[in-house]
CSV table of C-alpha atoms and ligand atoms in Angstrom, one decimal:
chain,number,residue,atom,x,y,z
A,202,MET,CA,36.9,158.0,186.6
A,203,LYS,CA,40.5,156.7,187.1
A,204,PRO,CA,41.5,153.2,186.0
A,205,THR,CA,42.6,151.0,188.9
A,206,CYS,CA,45.4,148.5,189.2
A,207,PRO,CA,44.1,145.0,188.7
A,208,SER,CA,46.3,143.7,191.5
A,209,CYS,CA,45.7,146.2,194.4
A,210,ARG,CA,42.9,148.5,193.1
A,211,ALA,CA,45.0,151.6,193.5
A,212,PRO,CA,44.2,154.2,190.8
A,213,PHE,CA,46.8,155.0,188.2
A,214,ALA,CA,47.3,157.6,185.6
A,215,PRO,CA,47.1,156.8,181.8
A,216,GLY,CA,50.5,156.0,180.4
A,217,ALA,CA,51.8,154.1,183.4
A,218,GLU,CA,52.9,150.5,182.8
A,219,THR,CA,53.5,149.4,186.4
A,220,CYS,CA,51.5,150.2,189.5
A,221,ARG,CA,53.1,152.9,191.7
A,222,ALA,CA,51.4,151.4,194.8
A,223,CYS,CA,52.2,147.7,194.5
A,224,GLY,CA,54.7,147.6,191.7
A,225,ALA,CA,52.7,145.0,189.8
A,226,PRO,CA,52.6,145.3,186.0
A,227,LEU,CA,49.5,146.9,184.6
A,228,LEU,CA,49.7,144.9,181.4
A,229,LEU,CA,48.4,141.5,182.4
A,230,THR,CA,48.2,138.6,180.0
A,231,ALA,CA,44.6,137.7,179.3
A,232,ASP,CA,43.6,134.5,181.0
A,233,ALA,CA,42.8,131.6,178.8
A,234,GLY,CA,39.3,131.1,180.3
A,235,GLY,CA,38.2,134.5,179.0
A,236,ALA,CA,36.4,135.4,182.3
A,237,GLU,CA,38.0,138.9,182.4
A,238,PRO,CA,37.4,141.4,179.6
A,239,VAL,CA,40.3,141.9,177.2
A,240,CYS,CA,41.5,145.0,175.3
A,241,ALA,CA,39.6,145.7,172.1
A,242,VAL,CA,42.8,146.4,170.2
A,243,HIS,CA,45.1,144.0,171.9
A,244,PRO,CA,43.2,140.8,172.8
A,245,GLN,CA,46.4,139.4,174.5
A,246,TRP,CA,46.2,142.0,177.3
A,247,ARG,CA,43.5,142.2,180.0
A,248,SER,CA,41.4,145.3,180.0
A,249,VAL,CA,42.0,147.7,182.9
A,250,ALA,CA,39.3,150.3,182.0
A,251,THR,CA,36.4,151.0,179.8
A,252,CYS,CA,36.5,154.2,177.7
A,253,PRO,CA,33.9,156.6,179.0
A,254,ARG,CA,33.3,157.9,175.5
A,255,CYS,CA,32.9,154.8,173.4
A,256,GLY,CA,32.6,152.1,176.0
A,257,VAL,CA,35.4,150.0,174.6
A,258,PHE,CA,37.6,147.8,176.8
A,259,ALA,CA,41.2,149.1,176.9
A,260,CYS,CA,44.5,147.8,178.2
A,261,ALA,CA,47.1,150.0,179.9
A,262,HIS,CA,48.8,150.6,176.6
A,263,CYS,CA,45.7,152.1,175.1
A,264,LEU,CA,44.8,154.6,177.7
A,265,ARG,CA,45.2,158.3,177.2
A,266,ALA,CA,44.5,161.3,179.4
A,267,GLY,CA,41.3,163.0,178.4
A,268,ARG,CA,39.4,165.8,180.2
A,269,GLU,CA,36.9,163.4,181.6
A,270,GLY,CA,39.6,160.9,182.8
A,271,ALA,CA,41.2,158.0,181.0
A,272,ILE,CA,40.0,157.5,177.5
A,273,CYS,CA,40.9,155.0,174.8
A,274,ALA,CA,43.6,155.9,172.2
A,275,SER,CA,41.2,156.0,169.2
A,276,CYS,CA,38.8,158.4,171.0
A,277,HIS,CA,41.8,160.5,172.0
A,278,GLU,CA,42.9,160.7,168.3
A,279,ARG,CA,39.4,161.4,167.0
A,280,GLU,CA,38.5,164.3,169.3
A,281,PRO,CA,40.3,165.4,172.4
A,282,LEU,CA,37.2,167.0,173.9
A,283,GLY,CA,39.0,169.9,175.4
A,284,GLN,CA,37.2,172.7,177.2
A,285,VAL,CA,37.4,176.4,177.4
A,286,PRO,CA,37.0,178.0,180.8
A,287,TRP,CA,33.5,178.9,179.8
A,288,ASP,CA,32.6,175.2,179.9
A,289,GLN,CA,33.8,175.1,183.5
A,290,ARG,CA,31.8,178.0,184.7
A,291,GLU,CA,30.1,176.0,187.4
A,292,GLU,CA,33.5,175.5,189.1
A,293,LEU,CA,35.1,178.9,188.1
A,294,GLY,CA,32.1,181.1,188.5
A,295,THR,CA,30.4,182.7,185.4
A,296,LEU,CA,32.4,186.0,185.2
A,297,LYS,CA,35.8,184.4,185.8
A,298,ALA,CA,35.0,181.7,183.2
A,299,PHE,CA,34.0,184.4,180.8
A,300,TRP,CA,37.0,186.7,181.0
A,301,LYS,CA,39.4,183.7,181.1
A,302,THR,CA,37.9,182.4,177.9
A,303,CYS,CA,38.0,185.9,176.3
A,304,PHE,CA,41.7,186.4,177.2
A,305,GLY,CA,42.5,182.9,175.9
A,306,MET,CA,40.8,183.7,172.6
A,307,LEU,CA,42.5,187.1,172.3
A,308,LEU,CA,46.0,186.1,173.3
A,309,ARG,CA,46.4,182.5,172.3
A,310,PRO,CA,43.5,181.6,169.9
A,311,THR,CA,45.3,178.6,168.3
A,312,GLU,CA,46.2,177.0,171.7
A,313,THR,CA,42.7,177.7,173.0
A,314,LEU,CA,41.0,176.1,170.1
A,315,ARG,CA,43.4,173.1,169.7
A,316,GLY,CA,41.7,169.9,170.7
A,317,LEU,CA,38.6,171.8,171.8
A,318,ASN,CA,35.3,170.0,171.9
A,319,PRO,CA,33.6,171.7,168.9
A,320,ASP,CA,30.1,171.2,170.3
A,321,ALA,CA,28.3,172.8,173.2
A,322,PRO,CA,24.6,173.5,173.9
A,323,VAL,CA,23.3,176.5,171.9
A,324,SER,CA,22.1,178.0,175.2
A,325,SER,CA,25.6,177.9,176.6
A,326,SER,CA,26.9,179.7,173.6
A,327,LEU,CA,24.1,182.3,173.7
A,328,GLY,CA,25.0,183.0,177.4
A,329,PHE,CA,28.6,183.8,176.3
A,330,VAL,CA,27.3,186.1,173.5
A,331,LEU,CA,25.1,187.9,175.9
A,332,LEU,CA,28.0,188.5,178.3
A,333,SER,CA,30.2,189.8,175.5
A,334,ALA,CA,27.5,192.1,174.3
A,335,ILE,CA,27.1,193.5,177.8
A,336,ALA,CA,30.8,193.9,178.1
A,337,GLY,CA,30.9,195.5,174.7
A,338,PHE,CA,28.0,198.0,174.9
A,339,LEU,CA,27.3,198.7,178.6
A,340,SER,CA,30.1,201.1,179.4
A,341,THR,CA,29.8,203.0,176.1
A,342,GLY,CA,26.0,203.1,176.5
A,343,LEU,CA,26.3,204.4,180.1
A,344,VAL,CA,28.8,207.1,178.9
A,345,TYR,CA,26.3,208.1,176.2
A,346,THR,CA,23.4,208.2,178.7
A,347,VAL,CA,25.4,210.5,181.0
A,348,PHE,CA,26.5,212.7,178.1
A,349,ILE,CA,22.9,213.1,176.9
A,350,GLY,CA,21.7,213.8,180.4
A,351,LEU,CA,24.4,216.5,180.8
A,352,ILE,CA,24.0,218.1,177.4
A,353,LEU,CA,20.3,218.3,177.8
A,354,GLY,CA,20.7,219.7,181.3
A,355,LEU,CA,22.9,222.5,179.8
A,356,VAL,CA,20.2,223.6,177.3
A,357,PRO,CA,18.6,226.6,178.9
A,358,ALA,CA,14.8,226.7,179.1
A,359,LYS,CA,14.2,230.5,178.7
A,360,ASP,CA,11.2,231.0,176.6
A,361,ALA,CA,7.9,229.1,176.3
A,362,SER,CA,8.9,227.1,173.3
A,363,ALA,CA,11.6,225.4,175.3
A,364,GLU,CA,9.1,224.0,177.8
A,365,ASP,CA,8.3,221.1,175.5
A,366,LEU,CA,12.0,220.2,175.4
A,367,GLU,CA,12.2,220.6,179.1
A,368,SER,CA,9.5,218.0,179.7
A,369,MET,CA,11.2,215.7,177.2
A,370,LYS,CA,14.6,215.7,178.7
A,371,PRO,CA,14.1,213.0,181.3
A,372,TRP,CA,12.5,210.8,178.6
A,373,LEU,CA,15.4,211.2,176.2
A,374,THR,CA,17.8,210.2,179.0
A,375,ALA,CA,15.7,207.3,180.1
A,376,GLY,CA,15.4,206.2,176.5
A,377,MET,CA,19.1,206.1,176.1
A,378,ALA,CA,19.4,204.2,179.4
A,379,LEU,CA,16.8,201.7,178.2
A,380,TRP,CA,18.6,201.3,174.9
A,381,THR,CA,21.8,200.5,176.8
A,382,VAL,CA,20.1,197.8,178.8
A,383,LEU,CA,18.2,196.3,175.9
A,384,MET,CA,21.0,196.5,173.3
A,385,PRO,CA,22.8,193.3,174.6
A,386,PHE,CA,19.6,191.3,174.3
A,387,PHE,CA,18.9,192.6,170.9
A,388,SER,CA,22.4,191.9,169.8
A,389,THR,CA,22.3,188.4,171.2
A,390,GLY,CA,19.1,187.7,169.1
A,391,MET,CA,20.9,189.1,166.0
A,392,THR,CA,23.8,186.8,166.7
A,393,LEU,CA,21.5,183.8,166.5
A,394,VAL,CA,20.2,185.0,163.1
A,395,ASN,CA,23.8,185.7,161.9
A,396,ALA,CA,25.1,182.3,163.0
A,397,GLY,CA,22.1,180.7,161.2
A,398,LEU,CA,23.1,182.5,157.9
A,399,ASP,CA,26.8,181.6,158.4
A,400,HIS,CA,25.8,178.0,159.0
A,401,LEU,CA,23.9,177.8,155.7
A,402,ILE,CA,27.0,179.0,153.9
A,403,LEU,CA,29.2,176.6,155.8
A,404,ARG,CA,26.9,173.8,154.9
A,405,MET,CA,27.1,174.7,151.2
A,406,GLY,CA,30.9,174.6,151.7
A,407,GLY,CA,30.6,170.9,152.8
A,408,VAL,CA,30.6,171.3,156.6
A,409,GLU,CA,28.8,168.4,158.3
A,410,ARG,CA,28.7,169.3,161.9
A,411,GLY,CA,25.5,170.8,163.3
A,412,PHE,CA,24.3,174.3,164.1
A,413,SER,CA,25.4,174.1,167.7
A,414,VAL,CA,29.0,173.9,166.5
A,415,THR,CA,28.6,177.0,164.3
A,416,MET,CA,27.0,178.8,167.3
A,417,ARG,CA,29.8,177.9,169.6
A,418,ALA,CA,32.4,179.1,167.1
A,419,HIS,CA,30.4,182.3,166.6
A,420,ALA,CA,30.1,182.8,170.3
A,421,LEU,CA,33.8,182.4,170.9
A,422,SER,CA,34.6,184.8,168.1
A,423,GLN,CA,32.7,187.5,170.1
A,424,SER,CA,35.5,187.5,172.7
A,425,PRO,CA,37.0,190.8,171.4
A,426,TYR,CA,34.0,192.6,172.7
A,427,ILE,CA,35.4,192.3,176.2
A,428,VAL,CA,37.7,195.2,175.3
A,429,GLY,CA,34.5,197.3,175.0
A,430,VAL,CA,34.7,197.7,178.8
A,431,ILE,CA,36.9,200.6,177.8
A,432,PRO,CA,34.3,203.0,176.4
A,433,PHE,CA,34.3,204.0,172.7
A,434,VAL,CA,37.8,203.2,171.6
A,435,ALA,CA,37.7,199.4,171.5
A,436,LEU,CA,34.1,199.0,170.7
A,437,TYR,CA,34.5,200.2,167.1
A,438,ALA,CA,37.5,197.9,166.5
A,439,ALA,CA,35.8,194.8,168.1
A,440,PRO,CA,33.5,193.9,165.2
A,441,PHE,CA,36.3,193.6,162.7
A,442,TRP,CA,38.5,191.7,165.2
A,443,ALA,CA,35.6,189.4,165.9
A,444,ALA,CA,35.0,188.8,162.2
A,445,GLY,CA,38.6,187.8,161.6
A,446,LEU,CA,38.5,185.6,164.6
A,447,ARG,CA,35.4,184.0,163.3
A,448,ALA,CA,37.2,182.6,160.3
A,449,VAL,CA,39.7,181.0,162.7
A,450,THR,CA,37.0,179.5,164.9
A,451,TYR,CA,34.9,178.2,162.0
A,452,ARG,CA,38.0,176.5,160.6
A,453,ALA,CA,39.0,175.0,163.9
A,454,LEU,CA,35.7,173.8,165.2
A,455,HIS,CA,34.3,172.6,161.8
A,456,LYS,CA,37.7,171.2,160.7
A,457,THR,CA,37.1,172.8,157.3
A,458,SER,CA,39.3,174.6,154.7
A,459,TRP,CA,40.3,178.2,155.0
A,460,GLY,CA,38.1,179.0,152.0
A,461,THR,CA,34.9,177.6,153.5
A,462,ALA,CA,35.7,179.2,156.9
A,463,ILE,CA,36.3,182.6,155.4
A,464,ALA,CA,33.2,182.4,153.2
A,465,GLY,CA,31.2,181.4,156.4
A,466,ALA,CA,32.6,184.3,158.4
A,467,PHE,CA,32.4,187.0,155.7
A,468,LEU,CA,29.9,186.2,153.0
A,469,ALA,CA,26.7,186.8,155.0
A,470,PRO,CA,27.8,190.1,156.5
A,471,VAL,CA,29.2,191.4,153.2
A,472,LEU,CA,26.0,190.3,151.3
A,473,SER,CA,23.7,191.9,153.9
A,474,CYS,CA,25.8,195.1,153.6
A,475,CYS,CA,25.3,195.0,149.8
A,476,VAL,CA,21.6,194.4,150.2
A,477,CYS,CA,21.3,197.2,152.7
A,478,GLY,CA,23.5,199.5,150.7
A,479,GLY,CA,21.5,198.6,147.5
A,480,GLY,CA,18.2,199.3,149.3
A,481,TYR,CA,19.6,202.6,150.6
A,482,ALA,CA,20.7,203.5,147.0
A,483,VAL,CA,17.2,202.7,145.7
A,484,ILE,CA,15.5,204.8,148.4
A,485,MET,CA,18.0,207.7,147.7
A,486,PHE,CA,17.4,207.4,144.0
A,487,ALA,CA,13.6,207.4,144.4
A,488,THR,CA,13.8,210.4,146.8
A,489,LEU,CA,16.0,212.4,144.4
A,490,LYS,CA,13.8,211.5,141.4
A,491,SER,CA,10.6,212.5,143.2
A,492,ALA,CA,12.4,215.7,144.5
A,493,GLY,CA,13.4,216.4,140.9
A,494,GLN,CA,9.8,216.3,139.8
A,495,PHE,CA,8.8,219.2,142.0
B,144,ZN,ZN1,48.7,147.9,192.3
B,145,ZN,ZN1,37.0,155.3,173.3
B,146,ZN,ZN1,45.2,147.8,174.2
């Protein structure tokens, strides 16, 4: 919604002081009767627009360019409500919005996150996670599937004992293919759990914004998985890249300290590694001990 000139009704851009269509000044002295609304900050000037975010009346001095049109100066200062291409996927198309967001996050994370609206629906963030999981795993999974199919095809079925294997071959290949298809969904579910754990830690660090903000930050940090379209090589680097990026997105979207952001990004994964490692050690110890008894 563009503000319009009070004299000729031509739309004008925030920052203008005179109308480009009729040349009339956009800053008009409020009339004494008080029939016209006046600026909330400068009661001496007539209001030319209402802020779409907070609904306040604003004079031409107080208007700033926001993504949704002209907004008031204090809203502009508080939160610029910027978008990533993923937020514009209806106009751009889902795939284009996805890779544009990924490249923005990989090449210019600071600029991409500056002034970004920290909040987005959880479903929107999960959609992004699903696409990055597909990008990350699909090509590698397909290569594995073909590999397994080929290797199994090369195993000769000479004697009778190999007949069992022969009948299992299609199932093994199909299993690998199924895993490839299901993996992105499984990994998206895991991301929801991981973001929940991260959010608990961020909360302990004094973060006040809601879970949907953590989820959005977590989703954007998955951008490096797009390099997984190159099988193998990139996939194994992507998790570390994503974890590093997560500290950056948590800090930016939660407006918190580096300490809290880093704890949010790394504490849960490191702890779960320790728990898993500890559990593994206990199982190993128990196995060795029972083996020693025989
Ligand atoms: Zn005008
Ligand atoms: Zn406002
Ligand atoms: Zn004003």
